[in-house]
PDB file of C-alpha atoms in Angstrom:
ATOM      1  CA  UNK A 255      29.146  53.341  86.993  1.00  0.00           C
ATOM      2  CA  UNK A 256      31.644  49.963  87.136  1.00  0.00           C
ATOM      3  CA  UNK A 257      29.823  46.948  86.821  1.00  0.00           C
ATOM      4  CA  UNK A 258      29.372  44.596  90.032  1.00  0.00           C
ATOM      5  CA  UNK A 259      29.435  41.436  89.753  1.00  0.00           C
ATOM      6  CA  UNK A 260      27.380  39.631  91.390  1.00  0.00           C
ATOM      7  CA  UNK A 261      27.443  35.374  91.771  1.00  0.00           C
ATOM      8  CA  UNK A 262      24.251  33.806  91.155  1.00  0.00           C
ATOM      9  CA  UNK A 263      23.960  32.537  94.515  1.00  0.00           C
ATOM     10  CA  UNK A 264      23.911  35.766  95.665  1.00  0.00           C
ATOM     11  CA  UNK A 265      21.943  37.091  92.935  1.00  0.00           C
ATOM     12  CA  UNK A 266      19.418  34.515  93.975  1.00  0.00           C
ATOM     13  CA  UNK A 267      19.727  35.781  97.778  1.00  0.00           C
ATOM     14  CA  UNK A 268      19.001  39.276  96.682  1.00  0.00           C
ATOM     15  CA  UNK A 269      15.940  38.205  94.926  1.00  0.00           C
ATOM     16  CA  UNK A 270      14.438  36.460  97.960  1.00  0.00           C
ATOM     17  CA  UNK A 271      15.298  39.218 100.264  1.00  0.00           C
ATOM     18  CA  UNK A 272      13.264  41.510  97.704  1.00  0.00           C
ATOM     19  CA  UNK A 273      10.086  39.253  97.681  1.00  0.00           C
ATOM     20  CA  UNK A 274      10.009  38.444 101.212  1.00  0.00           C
ATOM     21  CA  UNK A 275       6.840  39.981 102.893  1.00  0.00           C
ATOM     22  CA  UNK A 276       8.013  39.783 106.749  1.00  0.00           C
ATOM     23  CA  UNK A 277      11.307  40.570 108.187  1.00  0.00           C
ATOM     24  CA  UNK A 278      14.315  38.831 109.272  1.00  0.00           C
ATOM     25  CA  UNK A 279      13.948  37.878 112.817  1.00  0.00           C
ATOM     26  CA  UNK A 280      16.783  39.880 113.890  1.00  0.00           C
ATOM     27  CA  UNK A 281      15.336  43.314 112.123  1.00  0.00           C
ATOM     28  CA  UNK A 282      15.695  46.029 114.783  1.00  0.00           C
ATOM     29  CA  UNK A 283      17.953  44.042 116.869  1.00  0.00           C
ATOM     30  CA  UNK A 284      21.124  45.270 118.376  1.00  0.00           C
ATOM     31  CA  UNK A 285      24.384  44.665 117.405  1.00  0.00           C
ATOM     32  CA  UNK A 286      25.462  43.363 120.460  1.00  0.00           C
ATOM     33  CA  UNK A 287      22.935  40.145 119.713  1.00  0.00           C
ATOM     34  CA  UNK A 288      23.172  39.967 116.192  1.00  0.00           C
ATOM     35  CA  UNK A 289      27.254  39.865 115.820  1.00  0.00           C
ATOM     36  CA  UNK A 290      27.698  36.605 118.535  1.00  0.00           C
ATOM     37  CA  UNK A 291      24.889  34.796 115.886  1.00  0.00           C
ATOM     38  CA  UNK A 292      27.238  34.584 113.037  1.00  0.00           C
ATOM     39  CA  UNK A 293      31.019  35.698 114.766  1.00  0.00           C
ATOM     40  CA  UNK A 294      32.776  31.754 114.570  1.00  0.00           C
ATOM     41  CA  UNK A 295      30.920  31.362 110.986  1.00  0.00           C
ATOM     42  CA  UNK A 296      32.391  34.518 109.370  1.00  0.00           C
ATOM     43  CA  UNK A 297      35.657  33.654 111.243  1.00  0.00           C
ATOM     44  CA  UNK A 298      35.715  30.359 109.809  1.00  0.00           C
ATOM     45  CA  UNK A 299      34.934  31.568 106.215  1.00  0.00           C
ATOM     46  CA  UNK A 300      38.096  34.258 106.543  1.00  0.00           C
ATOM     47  CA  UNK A 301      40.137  31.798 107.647  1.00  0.00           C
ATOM     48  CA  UNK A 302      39.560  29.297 105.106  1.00  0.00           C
ATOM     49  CA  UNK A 303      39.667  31.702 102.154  1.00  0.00           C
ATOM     50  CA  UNK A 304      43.182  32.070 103.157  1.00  0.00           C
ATOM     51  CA  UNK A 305      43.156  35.977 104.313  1.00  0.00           C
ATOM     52  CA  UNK A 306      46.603  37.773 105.654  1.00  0.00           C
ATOM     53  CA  UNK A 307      46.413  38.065 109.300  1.00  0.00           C
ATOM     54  CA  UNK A 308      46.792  42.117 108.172  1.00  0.00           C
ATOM     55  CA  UNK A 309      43.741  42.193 106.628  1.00  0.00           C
ATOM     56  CA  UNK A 310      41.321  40.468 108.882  1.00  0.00           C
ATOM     57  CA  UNK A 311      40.135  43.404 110.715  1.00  0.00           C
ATOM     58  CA  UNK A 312      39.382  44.771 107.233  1.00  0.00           C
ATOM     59  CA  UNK A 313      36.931  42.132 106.319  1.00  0.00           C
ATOM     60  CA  UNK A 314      34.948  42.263 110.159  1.00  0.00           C
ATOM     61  CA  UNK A 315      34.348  45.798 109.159  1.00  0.00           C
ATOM     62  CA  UNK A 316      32.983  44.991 106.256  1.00  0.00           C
ATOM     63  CA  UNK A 317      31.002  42.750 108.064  1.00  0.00           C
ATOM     64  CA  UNK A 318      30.407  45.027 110.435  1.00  0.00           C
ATOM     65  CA  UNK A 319      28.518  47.538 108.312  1.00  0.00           C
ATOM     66  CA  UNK A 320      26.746  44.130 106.208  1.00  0.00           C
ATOM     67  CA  UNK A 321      25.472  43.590 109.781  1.00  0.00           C
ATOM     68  CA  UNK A 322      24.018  46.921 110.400  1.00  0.00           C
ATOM     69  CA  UNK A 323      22.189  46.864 106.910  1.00  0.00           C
ATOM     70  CA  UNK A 324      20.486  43.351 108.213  1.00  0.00           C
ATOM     71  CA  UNK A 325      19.476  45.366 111.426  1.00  0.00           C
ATOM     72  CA  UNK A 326      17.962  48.128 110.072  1.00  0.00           C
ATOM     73  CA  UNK A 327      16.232  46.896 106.497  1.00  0.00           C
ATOM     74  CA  UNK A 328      14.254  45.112 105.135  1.00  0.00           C
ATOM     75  CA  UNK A 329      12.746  43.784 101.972  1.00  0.00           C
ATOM     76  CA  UNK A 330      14.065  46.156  98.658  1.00  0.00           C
ATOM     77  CA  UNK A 331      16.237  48.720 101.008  1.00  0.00           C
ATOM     78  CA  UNK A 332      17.913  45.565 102.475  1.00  0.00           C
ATOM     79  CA  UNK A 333      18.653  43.908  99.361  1.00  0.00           C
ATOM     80  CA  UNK A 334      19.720  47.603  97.717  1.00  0.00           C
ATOM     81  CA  UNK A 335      21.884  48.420 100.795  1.00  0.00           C
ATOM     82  CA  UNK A 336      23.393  45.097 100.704  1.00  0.00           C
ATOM     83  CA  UNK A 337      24.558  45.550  97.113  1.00  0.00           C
ATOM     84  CA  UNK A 338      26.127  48.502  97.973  1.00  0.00           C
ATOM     85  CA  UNK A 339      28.036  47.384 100.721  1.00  0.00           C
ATOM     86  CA  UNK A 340      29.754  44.768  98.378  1.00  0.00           C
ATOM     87  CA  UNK A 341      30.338  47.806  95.848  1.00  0.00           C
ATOM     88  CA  UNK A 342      32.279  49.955  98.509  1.00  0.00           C
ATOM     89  CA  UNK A 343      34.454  47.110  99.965  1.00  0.00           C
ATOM     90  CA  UNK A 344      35.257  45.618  96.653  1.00  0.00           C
ATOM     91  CA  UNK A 345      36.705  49.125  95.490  1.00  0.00           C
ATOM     92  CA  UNK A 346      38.565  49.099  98.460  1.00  0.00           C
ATOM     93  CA  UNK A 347      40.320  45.944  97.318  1.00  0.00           C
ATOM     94  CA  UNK A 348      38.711  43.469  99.269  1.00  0.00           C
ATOM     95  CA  UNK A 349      38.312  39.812  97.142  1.00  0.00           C
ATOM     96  CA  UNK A 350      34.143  40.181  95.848  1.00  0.00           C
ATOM     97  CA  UNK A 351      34.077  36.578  96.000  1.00  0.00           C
ATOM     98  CA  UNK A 352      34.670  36.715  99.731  1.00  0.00           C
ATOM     99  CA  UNK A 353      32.443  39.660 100.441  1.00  0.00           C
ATOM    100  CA  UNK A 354      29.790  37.932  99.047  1.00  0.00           C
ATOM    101  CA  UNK A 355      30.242  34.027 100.563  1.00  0.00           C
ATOM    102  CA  UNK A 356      29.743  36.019 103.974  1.00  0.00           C
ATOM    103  CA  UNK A 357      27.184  37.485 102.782  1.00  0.00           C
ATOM    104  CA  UNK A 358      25.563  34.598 102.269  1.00  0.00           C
ATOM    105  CA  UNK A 359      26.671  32.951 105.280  1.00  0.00           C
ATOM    106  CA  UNK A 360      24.609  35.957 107.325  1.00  0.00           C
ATOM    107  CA  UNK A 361      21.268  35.621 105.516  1.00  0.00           C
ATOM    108  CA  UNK A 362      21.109  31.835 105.327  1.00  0.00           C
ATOM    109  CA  UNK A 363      22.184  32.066 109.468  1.00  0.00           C
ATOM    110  CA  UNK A 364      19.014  34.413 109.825  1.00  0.00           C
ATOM    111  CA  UNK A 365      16.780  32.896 107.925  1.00  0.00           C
ATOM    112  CA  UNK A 366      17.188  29.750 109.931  1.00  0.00           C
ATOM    113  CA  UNK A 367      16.330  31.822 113.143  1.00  0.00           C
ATOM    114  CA  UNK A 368      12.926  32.507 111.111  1.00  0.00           C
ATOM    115  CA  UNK A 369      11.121  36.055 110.236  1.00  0.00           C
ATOM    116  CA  UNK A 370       9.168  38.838 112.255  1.00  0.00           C
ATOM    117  CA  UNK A 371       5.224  37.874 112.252  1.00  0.00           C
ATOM    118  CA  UNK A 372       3.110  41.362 112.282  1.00  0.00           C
ATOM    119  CA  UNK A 373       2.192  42.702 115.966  1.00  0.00           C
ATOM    120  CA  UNK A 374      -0.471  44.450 117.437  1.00  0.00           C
ATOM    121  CA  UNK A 375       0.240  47.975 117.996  1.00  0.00           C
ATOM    122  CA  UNK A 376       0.137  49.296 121.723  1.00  0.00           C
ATOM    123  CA  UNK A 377      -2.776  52.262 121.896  1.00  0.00           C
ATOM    124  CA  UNK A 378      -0.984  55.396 122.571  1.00  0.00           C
ATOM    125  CA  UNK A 379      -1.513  56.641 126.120  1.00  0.00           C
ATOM    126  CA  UNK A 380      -2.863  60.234 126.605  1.00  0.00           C
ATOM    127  CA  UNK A 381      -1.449  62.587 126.503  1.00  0.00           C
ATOM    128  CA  UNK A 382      -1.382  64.279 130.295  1.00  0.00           C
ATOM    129  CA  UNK A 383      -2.266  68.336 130.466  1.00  0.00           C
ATOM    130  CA  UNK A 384      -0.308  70.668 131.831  1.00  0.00           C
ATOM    131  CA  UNK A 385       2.684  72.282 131.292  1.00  0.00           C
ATOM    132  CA  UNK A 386       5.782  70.965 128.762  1.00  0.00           C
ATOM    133  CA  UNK A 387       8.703  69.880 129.517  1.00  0.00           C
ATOM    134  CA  UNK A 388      11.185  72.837 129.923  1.00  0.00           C
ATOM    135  CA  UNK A 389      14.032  72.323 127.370  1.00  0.00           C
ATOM    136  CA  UNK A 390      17.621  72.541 128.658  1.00  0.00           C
ATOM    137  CA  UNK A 391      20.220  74.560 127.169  1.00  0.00           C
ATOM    138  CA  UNK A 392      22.259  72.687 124.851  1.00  0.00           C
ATOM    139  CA  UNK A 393      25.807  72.318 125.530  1.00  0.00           C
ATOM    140  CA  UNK A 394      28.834  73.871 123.538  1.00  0.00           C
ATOM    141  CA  UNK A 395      31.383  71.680 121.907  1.00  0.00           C
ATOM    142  CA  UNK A 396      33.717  73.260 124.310  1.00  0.00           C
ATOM    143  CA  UNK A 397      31.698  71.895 127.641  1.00  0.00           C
ATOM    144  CA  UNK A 398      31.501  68.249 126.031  1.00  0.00           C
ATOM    145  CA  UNK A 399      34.831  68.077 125.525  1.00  0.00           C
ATOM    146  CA  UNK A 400      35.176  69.333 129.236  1.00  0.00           C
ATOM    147  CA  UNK A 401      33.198  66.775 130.965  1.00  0.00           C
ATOM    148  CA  UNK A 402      34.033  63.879 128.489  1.00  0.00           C
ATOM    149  CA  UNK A 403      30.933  63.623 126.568  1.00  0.00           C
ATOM    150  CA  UNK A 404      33.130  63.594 123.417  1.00  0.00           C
ATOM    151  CA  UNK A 405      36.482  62.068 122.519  1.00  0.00           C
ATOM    152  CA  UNK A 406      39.459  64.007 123.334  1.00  0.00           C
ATOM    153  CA  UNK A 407      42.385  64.177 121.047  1.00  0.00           C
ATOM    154  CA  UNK A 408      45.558  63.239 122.976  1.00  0.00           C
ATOM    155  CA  UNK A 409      47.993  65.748 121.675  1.00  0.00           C
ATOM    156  CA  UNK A 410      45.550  68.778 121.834  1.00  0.00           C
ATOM    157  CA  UNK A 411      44.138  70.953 124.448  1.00  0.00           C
ATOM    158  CA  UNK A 412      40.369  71.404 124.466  1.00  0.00           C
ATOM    159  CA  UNK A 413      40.370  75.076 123.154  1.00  0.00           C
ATOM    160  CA  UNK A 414      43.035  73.862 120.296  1.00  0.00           C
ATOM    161  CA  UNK A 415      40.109  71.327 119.223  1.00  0.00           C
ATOM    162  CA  UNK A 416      37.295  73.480 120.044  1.00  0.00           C
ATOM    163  CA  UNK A 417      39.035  75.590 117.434  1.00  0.00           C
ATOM    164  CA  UNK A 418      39.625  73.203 114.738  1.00  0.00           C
ATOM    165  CA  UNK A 419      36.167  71.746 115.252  1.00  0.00           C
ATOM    166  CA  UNK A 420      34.760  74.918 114.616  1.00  0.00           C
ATOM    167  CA  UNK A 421      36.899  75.693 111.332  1.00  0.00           C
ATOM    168  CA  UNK A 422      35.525  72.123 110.265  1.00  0.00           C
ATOM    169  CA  UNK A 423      32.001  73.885 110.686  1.00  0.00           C
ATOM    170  CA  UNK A 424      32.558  76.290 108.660  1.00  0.00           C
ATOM    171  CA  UNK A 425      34.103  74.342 105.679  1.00  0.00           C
ATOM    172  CA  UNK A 426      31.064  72.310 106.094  1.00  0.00           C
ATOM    173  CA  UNK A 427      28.876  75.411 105.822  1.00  0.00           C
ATOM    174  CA  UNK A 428      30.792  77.097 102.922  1.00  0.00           C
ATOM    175  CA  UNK A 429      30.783  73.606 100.841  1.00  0.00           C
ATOM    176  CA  UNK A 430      26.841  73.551 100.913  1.00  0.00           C
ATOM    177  CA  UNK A 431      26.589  76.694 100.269  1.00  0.00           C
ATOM    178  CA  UNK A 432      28.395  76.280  97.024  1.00  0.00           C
ATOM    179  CA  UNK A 433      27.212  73.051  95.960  1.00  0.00           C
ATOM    180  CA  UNK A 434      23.242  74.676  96.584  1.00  0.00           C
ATOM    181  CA  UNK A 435      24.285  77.213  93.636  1.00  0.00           C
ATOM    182  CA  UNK A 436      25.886  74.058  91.510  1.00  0.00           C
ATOM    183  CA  UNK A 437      22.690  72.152  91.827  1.00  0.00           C
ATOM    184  CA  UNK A 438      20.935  75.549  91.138  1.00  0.00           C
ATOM    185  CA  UNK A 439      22.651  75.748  88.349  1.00  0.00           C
ATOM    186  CA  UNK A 440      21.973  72.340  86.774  1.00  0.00           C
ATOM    187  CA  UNK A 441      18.548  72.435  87.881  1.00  0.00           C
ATOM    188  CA  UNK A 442      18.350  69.406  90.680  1.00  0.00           C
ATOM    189  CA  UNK A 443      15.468  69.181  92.617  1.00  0.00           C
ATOM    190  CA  UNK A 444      15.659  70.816  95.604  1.00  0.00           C
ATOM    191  CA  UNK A 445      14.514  67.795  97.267  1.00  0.00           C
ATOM    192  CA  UNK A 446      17.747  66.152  96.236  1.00  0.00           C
ATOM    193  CA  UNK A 447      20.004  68.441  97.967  1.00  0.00           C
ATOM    194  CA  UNK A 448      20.715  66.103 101.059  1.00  0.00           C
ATOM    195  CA  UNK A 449      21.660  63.424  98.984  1.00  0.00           C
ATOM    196  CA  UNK A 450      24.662  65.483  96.954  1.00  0.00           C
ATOM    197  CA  UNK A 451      25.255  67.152  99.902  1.00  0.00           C
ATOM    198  CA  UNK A 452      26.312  63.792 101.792  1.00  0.00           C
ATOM    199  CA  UNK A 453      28.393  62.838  99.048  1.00  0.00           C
ATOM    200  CA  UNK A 454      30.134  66.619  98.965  1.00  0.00           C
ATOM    201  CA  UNK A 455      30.870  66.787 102.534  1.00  0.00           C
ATOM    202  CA  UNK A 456      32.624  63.376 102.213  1.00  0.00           C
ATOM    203  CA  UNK A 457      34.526  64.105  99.327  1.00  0.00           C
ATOM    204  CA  UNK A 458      35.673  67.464 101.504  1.00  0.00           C
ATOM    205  CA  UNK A 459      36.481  65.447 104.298  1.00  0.00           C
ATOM    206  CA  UNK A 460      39.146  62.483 101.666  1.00  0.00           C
ATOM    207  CA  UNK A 461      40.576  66.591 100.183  1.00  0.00           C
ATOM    208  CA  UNK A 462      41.371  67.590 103.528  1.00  0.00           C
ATOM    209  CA  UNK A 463      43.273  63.779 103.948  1.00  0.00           C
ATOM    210  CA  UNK A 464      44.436  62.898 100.896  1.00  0.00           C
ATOM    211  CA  UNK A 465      46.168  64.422  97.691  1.00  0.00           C
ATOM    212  CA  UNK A 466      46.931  64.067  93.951  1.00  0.00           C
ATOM    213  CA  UNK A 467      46.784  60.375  93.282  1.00  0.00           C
ATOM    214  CA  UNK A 468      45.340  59.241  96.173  1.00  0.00           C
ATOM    215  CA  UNK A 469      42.499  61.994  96.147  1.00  0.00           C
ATOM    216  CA  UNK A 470      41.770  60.970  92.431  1.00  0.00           C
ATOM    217  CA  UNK A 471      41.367  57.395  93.721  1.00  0.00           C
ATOM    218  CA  UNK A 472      39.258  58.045  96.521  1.00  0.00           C
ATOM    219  CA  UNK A 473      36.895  60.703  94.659  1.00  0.00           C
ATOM    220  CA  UNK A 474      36.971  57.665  91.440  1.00  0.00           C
ATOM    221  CA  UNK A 475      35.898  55.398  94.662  1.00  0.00           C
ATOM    222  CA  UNK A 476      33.323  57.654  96.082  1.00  0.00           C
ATOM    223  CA  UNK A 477      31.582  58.374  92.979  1.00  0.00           C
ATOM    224  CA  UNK A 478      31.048  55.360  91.619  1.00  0.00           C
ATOM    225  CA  UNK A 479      29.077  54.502  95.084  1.00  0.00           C
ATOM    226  CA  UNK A 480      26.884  57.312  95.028  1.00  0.00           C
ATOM    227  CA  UNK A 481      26.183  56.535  91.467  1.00  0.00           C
ATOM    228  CA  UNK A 482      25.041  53.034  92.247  1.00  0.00           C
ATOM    229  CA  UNK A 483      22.768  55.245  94.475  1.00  0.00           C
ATOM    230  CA  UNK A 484      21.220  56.648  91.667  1.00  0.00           C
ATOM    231  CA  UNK A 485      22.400  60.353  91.749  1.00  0.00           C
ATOM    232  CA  UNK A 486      23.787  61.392  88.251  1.00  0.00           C
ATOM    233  CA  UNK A 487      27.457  60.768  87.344  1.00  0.00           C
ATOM    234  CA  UNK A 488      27.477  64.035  85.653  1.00  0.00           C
ATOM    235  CA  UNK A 489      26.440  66.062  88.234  1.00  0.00           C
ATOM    236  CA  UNK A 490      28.794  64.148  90.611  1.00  0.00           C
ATOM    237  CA  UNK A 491      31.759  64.903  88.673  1.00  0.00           C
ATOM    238  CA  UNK A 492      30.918  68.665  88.227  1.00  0.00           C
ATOM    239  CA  UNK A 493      30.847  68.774  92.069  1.00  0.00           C
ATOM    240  CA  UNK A 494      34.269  67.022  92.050  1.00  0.00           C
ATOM    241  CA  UNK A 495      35.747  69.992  89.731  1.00  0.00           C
ATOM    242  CA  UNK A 496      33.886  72.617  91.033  1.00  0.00           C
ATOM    243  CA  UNK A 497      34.310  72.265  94.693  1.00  0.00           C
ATOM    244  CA  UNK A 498      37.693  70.578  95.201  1.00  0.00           C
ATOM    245  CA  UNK A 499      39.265  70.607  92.075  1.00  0.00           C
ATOM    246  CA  UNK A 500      39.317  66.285  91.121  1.00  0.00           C
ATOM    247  CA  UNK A 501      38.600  65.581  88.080  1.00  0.00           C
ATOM    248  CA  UNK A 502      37.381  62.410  87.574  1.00  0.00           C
ATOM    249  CA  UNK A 503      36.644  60.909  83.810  1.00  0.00           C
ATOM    250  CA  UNK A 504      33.443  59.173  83.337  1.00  0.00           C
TER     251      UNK A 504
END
């Protein structure tokens, strides 16, 4: 696994997001109220770090997905998901510096709005007897694509990407069936399956985009992320020969 580093500022951020006992106040909040708290200060730190005009949109994504981490952890999982979010932006070139000054920006913005205090749970009503609720029929791809309930491409016809969406099923399917007989193999928990399994079906998805170098780079990329989520190197690697043929060096 590459080394991050980390400032001490941030380090020191990190450390009091991992001992804090109550959440940030805007835990479980939307992203439609958190993103207007800290949009003109993340602007203004872009702006004066100097960033191309072609690569602004890169770094709101990045705080994009920072943002969602703040929303949905806290304590430890915030701190480790916050880490990671550095890791996967800085391999994809973004200046670490940056990625964590906003960073710090965020937190020291929500920390001045104050944490979560513990609330009373609401008694569960009753249950009322009689009869379920009758279950309706779920949908094909085919129909959602029909009345709009999923994005149409604009240069295919709805049984042309009914079709594809399908084969993309079924190189989903065939992947975890061979990576089940890999981690068989090396004898993974079970338990861990979902974990490699996430990791395999996005490495399928960068083979059926991108090739030679590129694909090398990516997997390199990808790995090294899913490392820093503890699953083992090795084991990532093998999956990365195995099932598409990259073979990425420790």
């Amino acid at each position: 696994m590459r080394p991050l580093v980390l400032t001490a500022a941030t380090g020191d951020v990190l450390a009091f997001i991992r001992r804090t006992t109550f959440p940030l106040s805007v835990y479980r909040r939307s992203a439609a109220r958190v993103w207007p708290m800290v949009r003109e200060l993340v602007n203004q730190r872009i702006s004066r770090f100097g960033v191309p005009v072609h690569e602004v949109n890169i770094y709101r994504r990045y705080t994009t997905e920072m943002l969602k981490a703040f929303r949905t952890e806290t304590g430890e999982p915030l701190a480790v998901a916050l880490e990671l979010c550095v890791r996967k932006w800085a391999n994809l070139g973004l200046a670490p510096e940056l990625l964590q000054q906003i960073l710090r920006d965020c937190h020291q913005k929500f920390h001045a709005c104050g944490h979560q205090l513990p609330r009373r749970r609401p008694v569960a009503p009753e249950k009322k007897p009689g009869p379920g609720l009758r279950r309706r029929r779920k949908k094909t791809y085919a129909e959602a694509l029909s009345k709009g309930r999923v994005s149409r491409s604009p240069t295919a016809t709805i049984e042309d990407q009914s079709t594809h969406h399908a084969k993309g099923i079924a190189q989903n399917k065939e992947i975890s069936a061979r990576l089940a007989l890999l981690l068989a193999a090396r004898k993974i928990p079970g338990q861990e399956f979902i974990r490699y399994n996430a990791f395999a079906q996005k490495l399928g998805r960068l083979s059926r985009t991108y090739a030679d170098k590129s694909l090398h780079m990516a997997a390199a990329d990808l790995i090294d992320l899913y490392e820093a989520k503890s699953l083992d190197g090795d084991t990532l690697r093998a999956i990365a020969v195995a099932l598409f043929g990259v073979n990425v060096s420790p």
